[in-house]
PDB file of C-alpha atoms in Angstrom:
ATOM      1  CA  UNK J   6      -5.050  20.659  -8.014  1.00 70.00           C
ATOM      2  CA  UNK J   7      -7.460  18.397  -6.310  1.00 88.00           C
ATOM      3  CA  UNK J   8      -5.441  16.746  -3.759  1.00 95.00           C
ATOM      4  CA  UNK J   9      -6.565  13.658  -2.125  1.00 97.00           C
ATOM      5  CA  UNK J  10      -5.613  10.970   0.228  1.00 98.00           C
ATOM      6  CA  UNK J  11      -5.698   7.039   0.122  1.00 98.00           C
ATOM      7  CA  UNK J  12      -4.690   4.648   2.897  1.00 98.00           C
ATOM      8  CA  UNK J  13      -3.698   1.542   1.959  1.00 98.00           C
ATOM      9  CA  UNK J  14      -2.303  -1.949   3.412  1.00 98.00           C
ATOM     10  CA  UNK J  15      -0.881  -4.648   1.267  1.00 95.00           C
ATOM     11  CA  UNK J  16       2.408  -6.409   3.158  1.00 92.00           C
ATOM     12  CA  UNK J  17       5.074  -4.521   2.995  1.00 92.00           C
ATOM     13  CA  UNK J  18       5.166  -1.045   3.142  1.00 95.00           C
ATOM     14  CA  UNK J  19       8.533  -1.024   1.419  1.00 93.00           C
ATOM     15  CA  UNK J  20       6.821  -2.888  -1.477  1.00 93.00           C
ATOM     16  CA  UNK J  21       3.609  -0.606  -2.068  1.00 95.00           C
ATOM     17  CA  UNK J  22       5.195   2.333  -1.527  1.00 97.00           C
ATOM     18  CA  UNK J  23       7.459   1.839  -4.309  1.00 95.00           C
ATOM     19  CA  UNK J  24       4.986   0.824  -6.911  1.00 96.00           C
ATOM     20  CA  UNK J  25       3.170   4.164  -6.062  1.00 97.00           C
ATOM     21  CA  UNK J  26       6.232   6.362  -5.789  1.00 96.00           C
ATOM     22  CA  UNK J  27       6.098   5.222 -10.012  1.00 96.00           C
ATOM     23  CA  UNK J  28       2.388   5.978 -10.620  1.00 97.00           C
ATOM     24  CA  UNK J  29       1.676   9.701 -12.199  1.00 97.00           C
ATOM     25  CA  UNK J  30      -0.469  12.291 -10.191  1.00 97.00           C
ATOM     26  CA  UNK J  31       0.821  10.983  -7.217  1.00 98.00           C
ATOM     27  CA  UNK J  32       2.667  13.482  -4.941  1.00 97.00           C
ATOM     28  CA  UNK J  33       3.856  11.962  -2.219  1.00 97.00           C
ATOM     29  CA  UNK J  34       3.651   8.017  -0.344  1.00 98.00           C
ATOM     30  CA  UNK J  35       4.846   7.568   3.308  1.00 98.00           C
ATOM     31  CA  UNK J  36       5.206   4.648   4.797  1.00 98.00           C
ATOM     32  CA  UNK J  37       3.594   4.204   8.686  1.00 98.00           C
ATOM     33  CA  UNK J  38       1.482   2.284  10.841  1.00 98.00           C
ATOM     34  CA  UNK J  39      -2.579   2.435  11.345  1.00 97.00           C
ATOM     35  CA  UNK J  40      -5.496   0.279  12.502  1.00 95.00           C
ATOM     36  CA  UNK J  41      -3.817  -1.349  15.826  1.00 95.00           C
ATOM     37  CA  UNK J  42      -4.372  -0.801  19.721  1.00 94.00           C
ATOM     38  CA  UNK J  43      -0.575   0.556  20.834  1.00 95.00           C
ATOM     39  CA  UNK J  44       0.040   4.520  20.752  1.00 96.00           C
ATOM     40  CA  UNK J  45       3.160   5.301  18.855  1.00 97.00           C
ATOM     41  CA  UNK J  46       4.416   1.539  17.712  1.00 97.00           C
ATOM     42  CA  UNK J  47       7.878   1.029  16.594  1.00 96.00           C
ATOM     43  CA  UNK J  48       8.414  -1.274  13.615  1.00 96.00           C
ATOM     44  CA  UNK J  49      10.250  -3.816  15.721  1.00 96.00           C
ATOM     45  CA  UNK J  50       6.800  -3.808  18.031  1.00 97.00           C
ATOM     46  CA  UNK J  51       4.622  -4.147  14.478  1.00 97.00           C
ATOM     47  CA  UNK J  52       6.768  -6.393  13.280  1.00 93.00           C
ATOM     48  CA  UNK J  53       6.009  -8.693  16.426  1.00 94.00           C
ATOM     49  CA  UNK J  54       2.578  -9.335  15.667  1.00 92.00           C
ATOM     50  CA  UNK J  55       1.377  -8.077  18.792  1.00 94.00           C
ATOM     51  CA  UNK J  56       0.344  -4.363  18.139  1.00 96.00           C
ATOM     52  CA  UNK J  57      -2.748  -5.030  15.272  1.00 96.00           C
ATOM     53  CA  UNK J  58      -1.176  -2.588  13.282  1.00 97.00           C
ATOM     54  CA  UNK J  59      -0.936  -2.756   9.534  1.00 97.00           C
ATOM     55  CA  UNK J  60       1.943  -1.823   7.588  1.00 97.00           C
ATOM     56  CA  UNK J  61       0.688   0.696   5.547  1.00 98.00           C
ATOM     57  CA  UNK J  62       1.239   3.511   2.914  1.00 98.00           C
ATOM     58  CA  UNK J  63      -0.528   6.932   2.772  1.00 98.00           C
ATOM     59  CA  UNK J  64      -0.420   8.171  -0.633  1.00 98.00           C
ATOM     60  CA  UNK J  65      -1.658  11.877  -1.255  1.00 98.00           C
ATOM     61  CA  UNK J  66      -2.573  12.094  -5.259  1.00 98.00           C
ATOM     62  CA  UNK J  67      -3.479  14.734  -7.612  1.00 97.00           C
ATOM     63  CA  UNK J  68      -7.807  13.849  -8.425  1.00 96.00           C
ATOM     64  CA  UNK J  69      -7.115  15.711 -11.454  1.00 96.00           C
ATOM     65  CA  UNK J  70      -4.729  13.192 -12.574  1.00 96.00           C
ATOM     66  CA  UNK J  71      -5.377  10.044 -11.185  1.00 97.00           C
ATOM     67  CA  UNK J  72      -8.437   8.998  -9.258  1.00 97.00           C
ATOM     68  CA  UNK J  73      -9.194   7.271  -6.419  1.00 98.00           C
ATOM     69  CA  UNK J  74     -10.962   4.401  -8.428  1.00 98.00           C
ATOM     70  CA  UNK J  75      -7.429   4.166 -10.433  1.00 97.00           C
ATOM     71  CA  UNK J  76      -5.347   4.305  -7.307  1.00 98.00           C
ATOM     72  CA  UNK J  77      -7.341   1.090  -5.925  1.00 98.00           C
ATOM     73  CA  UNK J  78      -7.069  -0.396  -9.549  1.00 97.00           C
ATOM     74  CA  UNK J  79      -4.128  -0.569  -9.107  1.00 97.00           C
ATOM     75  CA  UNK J  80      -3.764  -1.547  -5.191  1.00 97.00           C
ATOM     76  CA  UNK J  81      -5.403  -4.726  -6.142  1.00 97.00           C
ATOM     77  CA  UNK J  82      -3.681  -4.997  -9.350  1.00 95.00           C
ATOM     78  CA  UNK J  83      -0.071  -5.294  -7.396  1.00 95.00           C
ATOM     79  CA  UNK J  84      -0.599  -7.657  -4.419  1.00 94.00           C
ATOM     80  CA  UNK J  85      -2.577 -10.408  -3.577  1.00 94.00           C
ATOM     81  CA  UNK J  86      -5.549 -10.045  -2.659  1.00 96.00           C
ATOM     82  CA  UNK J  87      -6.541 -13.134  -1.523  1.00 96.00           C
ATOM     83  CA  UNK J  88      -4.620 -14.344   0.915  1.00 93.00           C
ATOM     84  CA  UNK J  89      -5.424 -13.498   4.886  1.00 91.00           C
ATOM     85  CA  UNK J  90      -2.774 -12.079   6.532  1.00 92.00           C
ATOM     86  CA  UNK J  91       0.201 -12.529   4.099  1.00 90.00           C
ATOM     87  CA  UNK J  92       2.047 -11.162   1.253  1.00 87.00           C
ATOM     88  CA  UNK J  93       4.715 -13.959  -0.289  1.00 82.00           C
ATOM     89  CA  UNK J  94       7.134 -14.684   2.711  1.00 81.00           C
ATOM     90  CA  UNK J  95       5.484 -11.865   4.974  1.00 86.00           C
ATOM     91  CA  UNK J  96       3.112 -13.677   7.574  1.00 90.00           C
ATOM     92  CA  UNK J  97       1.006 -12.016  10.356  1.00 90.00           C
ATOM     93  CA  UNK J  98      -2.065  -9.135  10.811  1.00 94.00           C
ATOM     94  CA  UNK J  99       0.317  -6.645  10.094  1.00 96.00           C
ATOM     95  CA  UNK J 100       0.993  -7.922   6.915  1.00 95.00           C
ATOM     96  CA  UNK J 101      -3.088  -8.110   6.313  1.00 96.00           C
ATOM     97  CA  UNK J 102      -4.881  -6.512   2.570  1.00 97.00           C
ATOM     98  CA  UNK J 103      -6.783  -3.927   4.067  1.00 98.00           C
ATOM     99  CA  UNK J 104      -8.166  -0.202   2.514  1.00 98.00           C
ATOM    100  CA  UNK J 105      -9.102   2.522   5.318  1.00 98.00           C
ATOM    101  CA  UNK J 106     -11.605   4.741   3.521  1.00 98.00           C
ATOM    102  CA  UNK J 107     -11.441   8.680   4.700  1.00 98.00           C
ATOM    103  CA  UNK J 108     -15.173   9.116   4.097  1.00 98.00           C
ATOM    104  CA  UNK J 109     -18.367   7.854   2.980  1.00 98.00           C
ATOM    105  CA  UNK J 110     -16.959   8.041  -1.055  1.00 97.00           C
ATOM    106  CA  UNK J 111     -14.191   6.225  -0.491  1.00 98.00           C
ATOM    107  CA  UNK J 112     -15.627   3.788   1.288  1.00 98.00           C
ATOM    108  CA  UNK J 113     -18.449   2.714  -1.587  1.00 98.00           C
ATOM    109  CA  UNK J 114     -15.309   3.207  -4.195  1.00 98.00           C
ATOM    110  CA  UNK J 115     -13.638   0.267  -2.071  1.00 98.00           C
ATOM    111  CA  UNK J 116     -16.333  -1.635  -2.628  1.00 98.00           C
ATOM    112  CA  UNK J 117     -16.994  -0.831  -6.232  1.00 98.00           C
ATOM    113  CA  UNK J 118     -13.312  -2.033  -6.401  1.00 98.00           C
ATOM    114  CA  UNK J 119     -12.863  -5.060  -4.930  1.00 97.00           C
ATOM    115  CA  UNK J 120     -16.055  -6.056  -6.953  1.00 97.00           C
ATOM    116  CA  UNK J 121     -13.994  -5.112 -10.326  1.00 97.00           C
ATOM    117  CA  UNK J 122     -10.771  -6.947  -9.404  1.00 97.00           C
ATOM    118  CA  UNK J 123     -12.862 -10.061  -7.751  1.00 96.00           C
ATOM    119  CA  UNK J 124     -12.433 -11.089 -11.779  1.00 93.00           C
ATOM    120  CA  UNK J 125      -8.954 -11.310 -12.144  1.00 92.00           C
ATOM    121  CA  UNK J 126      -8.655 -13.309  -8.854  1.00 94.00           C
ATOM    122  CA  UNK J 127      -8.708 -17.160  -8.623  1.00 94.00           C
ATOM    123  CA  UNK J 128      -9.747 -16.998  -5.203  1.00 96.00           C
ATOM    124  CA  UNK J 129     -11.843 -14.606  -3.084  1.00 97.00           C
ATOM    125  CA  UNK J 130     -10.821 -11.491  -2.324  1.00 97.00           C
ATOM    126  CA  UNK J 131      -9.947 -11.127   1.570  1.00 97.00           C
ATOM    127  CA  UNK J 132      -9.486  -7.479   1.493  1.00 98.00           C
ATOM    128  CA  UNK J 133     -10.966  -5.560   4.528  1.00 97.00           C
ATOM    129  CA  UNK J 134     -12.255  -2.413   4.734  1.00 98.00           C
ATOM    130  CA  UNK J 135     -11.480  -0.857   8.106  1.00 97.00           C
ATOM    131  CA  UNK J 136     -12.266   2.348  10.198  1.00 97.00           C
ATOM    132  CA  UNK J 137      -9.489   4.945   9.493  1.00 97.00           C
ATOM    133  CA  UNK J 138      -7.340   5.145  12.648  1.00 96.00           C
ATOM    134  CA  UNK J 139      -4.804   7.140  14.076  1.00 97.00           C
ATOM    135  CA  UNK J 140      -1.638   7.206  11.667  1.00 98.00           C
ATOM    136  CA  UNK J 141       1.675   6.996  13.064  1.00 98.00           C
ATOM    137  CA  UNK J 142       4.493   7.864  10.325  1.00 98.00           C
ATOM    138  CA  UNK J 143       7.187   5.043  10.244  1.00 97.00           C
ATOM    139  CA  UNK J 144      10.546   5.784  11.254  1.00 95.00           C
ATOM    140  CA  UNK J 145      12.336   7.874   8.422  1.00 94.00           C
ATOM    141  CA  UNK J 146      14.898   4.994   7.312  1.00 93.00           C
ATOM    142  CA  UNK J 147      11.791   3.294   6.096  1.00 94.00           C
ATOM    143  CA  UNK J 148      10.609   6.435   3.866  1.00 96.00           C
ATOM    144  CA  UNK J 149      11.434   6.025   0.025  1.00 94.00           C
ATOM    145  CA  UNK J 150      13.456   2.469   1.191  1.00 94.00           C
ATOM    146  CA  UNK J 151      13.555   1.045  -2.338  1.00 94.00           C
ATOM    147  CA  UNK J 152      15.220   4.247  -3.783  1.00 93.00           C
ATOM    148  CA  UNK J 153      18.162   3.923  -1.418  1.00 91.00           C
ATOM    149  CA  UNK J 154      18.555   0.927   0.791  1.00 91.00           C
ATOM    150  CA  UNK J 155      16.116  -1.141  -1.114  1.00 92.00           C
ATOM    151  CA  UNK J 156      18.256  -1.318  -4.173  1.00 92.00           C
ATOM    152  CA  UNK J 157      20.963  -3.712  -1.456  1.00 93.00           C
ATOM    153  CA  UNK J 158      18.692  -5.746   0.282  1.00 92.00           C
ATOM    154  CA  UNK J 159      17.264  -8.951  -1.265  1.00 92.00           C
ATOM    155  CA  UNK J 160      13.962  -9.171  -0.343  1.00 90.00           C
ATOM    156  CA  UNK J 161      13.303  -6.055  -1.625  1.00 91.00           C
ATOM    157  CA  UNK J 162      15.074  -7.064  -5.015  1.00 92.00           C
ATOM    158  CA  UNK J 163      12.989 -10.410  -5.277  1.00 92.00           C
ATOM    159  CA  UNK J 164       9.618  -8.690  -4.396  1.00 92.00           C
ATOM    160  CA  UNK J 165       9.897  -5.027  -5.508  1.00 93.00           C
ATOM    161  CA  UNK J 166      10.537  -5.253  -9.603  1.00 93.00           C
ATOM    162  CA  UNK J 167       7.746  -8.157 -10.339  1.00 92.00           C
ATOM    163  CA  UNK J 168       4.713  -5.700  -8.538  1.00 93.00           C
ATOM    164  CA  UNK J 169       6.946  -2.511 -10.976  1.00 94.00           C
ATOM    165  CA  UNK J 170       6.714  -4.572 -14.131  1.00 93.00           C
ATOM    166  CA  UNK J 171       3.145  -5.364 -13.790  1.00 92.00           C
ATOM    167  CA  UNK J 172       1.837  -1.709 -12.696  1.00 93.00           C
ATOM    168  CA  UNK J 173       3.941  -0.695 -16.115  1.00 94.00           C
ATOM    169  CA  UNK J 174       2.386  -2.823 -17.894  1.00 93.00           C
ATOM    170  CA  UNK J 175      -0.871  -2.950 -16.694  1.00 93.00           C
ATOM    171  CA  UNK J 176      -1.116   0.649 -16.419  1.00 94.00           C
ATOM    172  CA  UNK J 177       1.360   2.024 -18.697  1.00 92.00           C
ATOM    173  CA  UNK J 178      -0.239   5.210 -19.130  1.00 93.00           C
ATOM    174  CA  UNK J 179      -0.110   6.038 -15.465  1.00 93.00           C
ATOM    175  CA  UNK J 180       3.197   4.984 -14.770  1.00 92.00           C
ATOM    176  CA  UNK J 181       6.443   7.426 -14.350  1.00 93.00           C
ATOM    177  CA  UNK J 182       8.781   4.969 -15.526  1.00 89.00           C
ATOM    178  CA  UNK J 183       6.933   4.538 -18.792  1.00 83.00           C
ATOM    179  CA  UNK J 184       6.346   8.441 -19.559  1.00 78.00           C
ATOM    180  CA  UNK J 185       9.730   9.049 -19.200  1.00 69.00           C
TER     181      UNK J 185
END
């Protein structure tokens, strides 16, 4: 097994980690904090804005089974691109598109991938590409949210099946839920 990692920022952690919890070759996704000036934020201190953290996700995949190239696919594939510093309802830097590339590799597959899904985009992409930082873990009642208290809270219901439904049907063949 080839394991890698990818580091990626689209709004809500709660939101991409769930649509990579469903994608196959992927081993594990945790939700935390990266790319921001405070040591050791809380959420309630991201969630103010004032740290210049991103919510982010850290998903460790398989390379045998899914590649990085796919993984981004479908990054850009399941949020918006395109808008600066906002997903939906979810306004502010920590909120921001962003990919922090672990080497040299990942960096040019960034922007190999941006320059694929610039297509299927009405308006520019405003995805950065960012120096990986320290990572700080979020707290643990943020890990796997949508698989317990997810499923109860509304946002979460709005936002979380639309960005499923299009990774399953955009990339049927790599999702969990389809396999099954």
């Amino acid at each position: 097994m080839a394991s890698e990692v990818a580091t990626l920022a689209g709004g809500c952690f709660w939101c991409t980690e769930a649509v990579f919890k469903d994608v196959i070759g992927v081993d594990a996704v945790e939700s935390g904090y990266l790319g921001g000036s405070v040591p050791n934020p809380t959420y309630k201190q991201v969630c103010s804005g004032s740290t210049g953290h991103a919510e982010a996700i850290r998903v460790t995949f398989d390379a045998d089974q899914v590649s990085y190239g796919d993984i981004l696919d479908m990054f850009f594939a399941t949020h918006d691109p395109t808008t600066l510093n906002r997903q939906g309802n979810d306004v502010g830097t920590q909120y921001r598109s962003a990919i922090f590339p672990h080497d040299d590799a990942q960096r040019e597959e960034a922007i190999a991938a941006m320059a694929r899904a610039a297509a299927d985009w009405p308006a520019p992409i405003v995805t950065t590409i960012e120096p990986l930082s320290t990572w700080y873990p979020a707290e643990e009642y943020h890990q796997e949210y949508w698989a317990g208290e997810g499923q109860r809270n509304p946002y979460c219901i709005a936002v979380i099946p639309p960005k499923l439904a299009k990774l399953r049907k955009s990339f049927a063949a790599r999702s969990k839920a389809v396999a099954a």
